[in-house]
């Protein structure tokens, strides 16, 4: 796989001295990772204890990339809106996390958590990561596999980082798609992320990047449609404008759809298939970017 999970594993393997070849049905920018809202936030993913460790490790890794402009990592203040005065479970992971003051909340909201997040501009980050892999001597082959045995026969070890493709390749019937639709609008001068998982309907988020803002979203379980839904577009705009009125007149630039590769729990584990190590790293749901470096480090450590 050549999404963020596969590329992160590949880079760590290269740093450990291994020769790496990626096989992928699609290469960047035609991956789910390229259409992710991509801010640090452990969304739709478990188990909590392992997720928190992976998320913390990834946050530290992205912080180290902040000085590299080409990587497209931005430091952003973020606000999660809450249903009550209870801190989210991940709040202890970040040193700059605190309850929001009333003057920091959108109209109609009473509770929230302010924290420092990192926004990953995937149209810049994924190509940068792929270029780094290739520059370090890696090979990327566009190839649709009929089964994982093809890879096992050709390598000393195989890392399965195929996202939704793991459903057939592992095979793992517990992997299922959760459709996400997002909008890209021109940035009217915003620099704070807002996320609301507790409102009516789907999760709502406003993610300012350098030149645009990502607005979301939807969480349509079992839905594999990749076509944009005009009704969802209108609903997303309405919810986001309610949280941040300055978005009202922001020009709509693009509507994007991706399928989150969800699973009851993230799978990072090793097994042997015919004497060849097969290391699984998939099922990251809506937190692929958030967990990428932490999961990759654990997966590579299993080799």
XYZ file of C-alpha atoms in Angstrom:
303
model
C 0.000 0.000 0.000
C 1.218 3.529 -0.820
C -0.983 5.518 1.535
C 0.358 7.067 4.709
C 0.601 3.713 6.544
C 2.646 2.043 3.819
C 4.896 5.020 3.145
C 5.617 5.549 6.851
C 6.563 1.885 7.296
C 8.692 2.022 4.162
C 10.676 5.034 5.358
C 11.352 3.487 8.771
C 12.432 0.241 7.123
C 14.820 2.184 4.904
C 16.244 3.987 7.926
C 16.860 0.559 9.481
C 18.882 -0.443 6.420
C 16.362 -2.557 4.507
C 15.709 -2.510 0.762
C 12.027 -1.746 0.247
C 9.648 -2.131 -2.670
C 6.058 -0.919 -2.432
C 3.338 -2.645 -4.412
C 0.139 -0.632 -4.627
C -2.992 -0.649 -6.725
C -2.949 3.159 -6.678
C -0.055 5.523 -6.075
C -0.169 9.067 -4.698
C -2.135 11.218 -5.230
C -4.806 8.568 -5.890
C -4.969 7.204 -2.341
C -7.436 7.678 0.506
C -4.684 9.432 2.475
C -4.606 12.221 -0.099
C -8.206 13.228 0.661
C -7.951 13.072 4.456
C -8.775 16.166 6.504
C -5.589 15.179 8.327
C -5.322 16.928 11.634
C -4.034 15.212 14.773
C -7.155 13.738 16.366
C -7.756 10.073 17.295
C -11.129 9.600 15.551
C -13.112 6.352 15.134
C -10.349 4.080 16.302
C -9.532 1.681 19.147
C -8.230 0.117 21.437
C -7.741 3.294 23.464
C -4.546 2.326 25.292
C -2.635 1.370 22.151
C -4.171 4.229 20.149
C -2.984 6.782 22.705
C 0.585 5.463 22.546
C 0.577 5.485 18.736
C -0.980 8.953 18.601
C 1.571 10.379 21.037
C 4.463 8.926 19.024
C 3.022 10.293 15.779
C 2.554 13.766 17.256
C 6.236 13.817 18.224
C 7.259 12.624 14.753
C 5.201 15.313 13.009
C 6.628 17.967 15.336
C 10.095 16.984 14.122
C 8.929 17.614 10.547
C 7.614 21.137 11.246
C 10.839 22.870 10.061
C 10.586 21.150 6.649
C 8.320 23.484 4.665
C 7.842 20.985 1.829
C 6.275 18.476 4.236
C 3.246 20.710 4.772
C 2.887 20.353 8.564
C 1.175 23.261 10.356
C 0.820 23.915 14.086
C -2.764 24.899 14.898
C -4.782 25.635 18.017
C -7.802 23.349 18.067
C -11.141 23.310 19.859
C -13.159 20.171 20.437
C -16.751 20.899 21.432
C -18.025 18.665 24.223
C -21.405 17.594 25.559
C -20.352 18.188 29.174
C -17.492 19.342 31.429
C -15.498 16.130 31.020
C -12.100 16.158 29.330
C -11.678 13.794 26.356
C -9.667 10.668 27.072
C -6.741 11.823 24.932
C -6.362 15.228 26.658
C -3.564 13.967 28.903
C -1.453 13.168 25.824
C -0.841 16.845 25.096
C 0.890 19.336 27.400
C -1.095 22.314 26.082
C -4.616 21.004 26.651
C -7.190 22.800 28.818
C -10.932 23.422 29.149
C -12.180 26.176 26.838
C -13.384 29.477 28.263
C -16.906 30.618 27.432
C -15.585 33.381 25.167
C -13.723 30.760 23.088
C -16.855 28.763 22.252
C -19.216 29.186 19.287
C -22.726 30.426 20.021
C -24.917 27.756 21.584
C -22.054 25.717 23.048
C -21.110 25.512 26.729
C -18.196 23.084 26.901
C -15.024 22.443 24.943
C -11.369 21.491 25.113
C -8.603 23.676 23.692
C -5.490 21.829 22.575
C -2.525 22.195 20.277
C -2.950 20.126 17.142
C -0.976 19.590 13.980
C -2.560 19.881 10.554
C -1.043 17.798 7.780
C -1.624 19.241 4.313
C -1.888 15.890 2.560
C -1.589 17.259 -1.017
C 1.903 18.354 0.041
C 2.796 15.771 2.689
C 1.986 12.536 0.864
C 3.984 13.482 -2.290
C 6.846 14.687 -0.067
C 6.870 11.388 1.834
C 6.693 9.397 -1.401
C 9.536 11.424 -2.927
C 11.631 10.830 0.202
C 11.033 7.086 -0.127
C 12.047 7.088 -3.799
C 15.077 9.320 -3.176
C 16.293 6.836 -0.558
C 16.349 4.086 -3.180
C 12.829 2.727 -2.802
C 10.762 1.328 -5.656
C 7.028 1.868 -6.119
C 5.198 -0.536 -8.430
C 1.568 -0.008 -9.441
C 0.193 -3.499 -9.192
C -3.156 -4.986 -8.207
C -2.633 -8.211 -6.271
C -4.806 -11.246 -6.724
C -3.766 -12.350 -3.242
C -1.120 -11.765 -0.589
C 0.712 -14.958 -1.641
C 2.088 -13.068 -4.661
C 3.936 -10.704 -2.320
C 4.999 -13.447 0.086
C 6.638 -15.335 -2.784
C 8.677 -12.301 -3.825
C 9.985 -10.882 -0.536
C 11.819 -11.783 2.656
C 9.086 -10.009 4.642
C 5.762 -8.393 3.740
C 4.008 -5.468 5.409
C 0.273 -5.351 4.696
C -0.683 -1.658 4.781
C -3.480 -1.801 2.222
C -6.252 -0.077 4.170
C -9.600 -1.226 2.830
C -7.735 -3.629 0.540
C -6.850 -5.758 3.574
C -10.437 -7.005 3.472
C -9.471 -9.211 0.518
C -5.706 -9.491 0.941
C -5.449 -10.594 4.586
C -8.284 -11.669 4.145
C -10.103 -9.865 6.958
C -13.914 -9.591 6.793
C -13.938 -7.279 9.831
C -12.568 -4.425 7.674
C -15.372 -2.215 6.384
C -15.672 1.165 4.658
C -16.967 4.297 6.351
C -17.568 6.902 3.676
C -16.326 10.412 4.359
C -17.260 13.468 2.301
C -15.382 16.727 2.789
C -15.357 20.151 1.185
C -12.430 22.363 0.331
C -13.122 26.106 0.490
C -10.914 29.170 0.236
C -9.511 30.223 3.601
C -11.088 33.527 4.715
C -8.407 34.030 7.370
C -9.025 31.165 9.795
C -6.284 29.526 11.845
C -8.170 27.468 14.470
C -9.387 23.900 14.042
C -12.893 23.186 15.371
C -14.309 19.691 15.761
C -17.710 18.618 17.084
C -18.476 14.917 17.505
C -21.400 15.552 19.817
C -23.802 17.534 17.668
C -26.786 16.088 15.874
C -25.861 13.929 12.911
C -22.307 13.335 11.701
C -19.040 14.720 12.986
C -18.433 18.354 12.027
C -14.981 19.843 11.593
C -13.304 22.983 10.303
C -9.624 22.477 9.448
C -7.766 25.584 8.221
C -4.734 24.949 6.057
C -2.454 27.583 4.536
C -4.636 28.569 1.562
C -7.848 26.611 2.054
C -10.083 25.109 4.722
C -11.317 21.524 4.885
C -14.932 21.213 6.040
C -16.497 17.943 7.106
C -17.992 15.664 7.221
C -19.898 12.416 6.967
C -19.489 8.959 8.497
C -21.552 6.655 6.295
C -20.943 3.091 7.476
C -20.826 0.420 4.790
C -21.245 3.016 2.022
C -18.736 2.643 -0.829
C -20.064 5.415 -3.099
C -17.279 7.683 -4.284
C -19.587 10.180 -5.974
C -20.282 13.414 -4.102
C -23.701 13.782 -2.481
C -25.127 17.320 -3.008
C -27.368 17.006 0.051
C -24.346 16.144 2.201
C -22.467 19.133 0.770
C -25.274 21.481 1.789
C -25.515 19.937 5.265
C -21.763 20.172 5.858
C -21.725 23.832 4.847
C -24.654 24.628 7.130
C -23.086 22.929 10.158
C -19.650 24.463 9.602
C -20.989 27.989 9.114
C -22.871 27.598 12.401
C -19.528 26.930 14.120
C -17.533 29.546 12.188
C -19.692 32.266 10.529
C -16.730 33.642 8.534
C -17.093 30.591 6.286
C -20.460 31.777 4.984
C -19.091 33.416 1.841
C -15.970 31.284 1.374
C -15.874 30.032 -2.250
C -16.301 26.273 -2.613
C -13.243 24.892 -4.410
C -13.756 21.129 -4.384
C -15.810 18.262 -2.969
C -13.841 15.128 -2.040
C -14.905 11.629 -1.006
C -12.837 8.889 0.625
C -13.499 5.548 2.291
C -12.096 5.174 5.806
C -10.755 1.632 6.338
C -12.435 0.812 9.644
C -12.107 -2.236 11.847
C -13.223 -2.991 15.432
C -9.569 -2.488 16.444
C -6.447 -1.385 14.579
C -4.401 -4.409 13.565
C -0.649 -4.174 14.129
C 0.702 -7.691 14.528
C 2.969 -10.298 12.988
C 2.198 -13.746 11.681
C 4.152 -16.278 9.646
C 2.839 -17.411 6.275
C 4.849 -20.275 4.818
C 7.919 -19.193 6.757
C 7.721 -15.555 5.610
C 6.904 -12.795 8.113
C 3.616 -11.044 7.291
C 3.219 -7.900 9.372
C -0.210 -6.294 9.449
C -0.686 -2.528 9.785
C -4.241 -1.570 8.845
C -7.693 -0.725 10.175
C -6.852 2.854 11.180
C -10.348 4.187 10.478
C -10.483 7.973 10.564
C -7.097 8.299 12.266
C -4.642 7.126 9.617
C -2.522 10.270 9.715
C -2.829 10.612 13.502
C -1.502 7.092 14.098
C 0.808 6.761 11.096
C 4.277 7.062 12.624
C 3.382 5.329 15.885
C 1.875 2.312 14.148
C 4.716 2.198 11.626
C 7.324 2.152 14.386
C 5.568 -0.703 16.176
C 5.073 -2.641 12.935
C 8.717 -2.280 11.903
C 9.746 -3.348 15.397
C 7.962 -6.660 14.820
C 10.307 -7.618 11.973
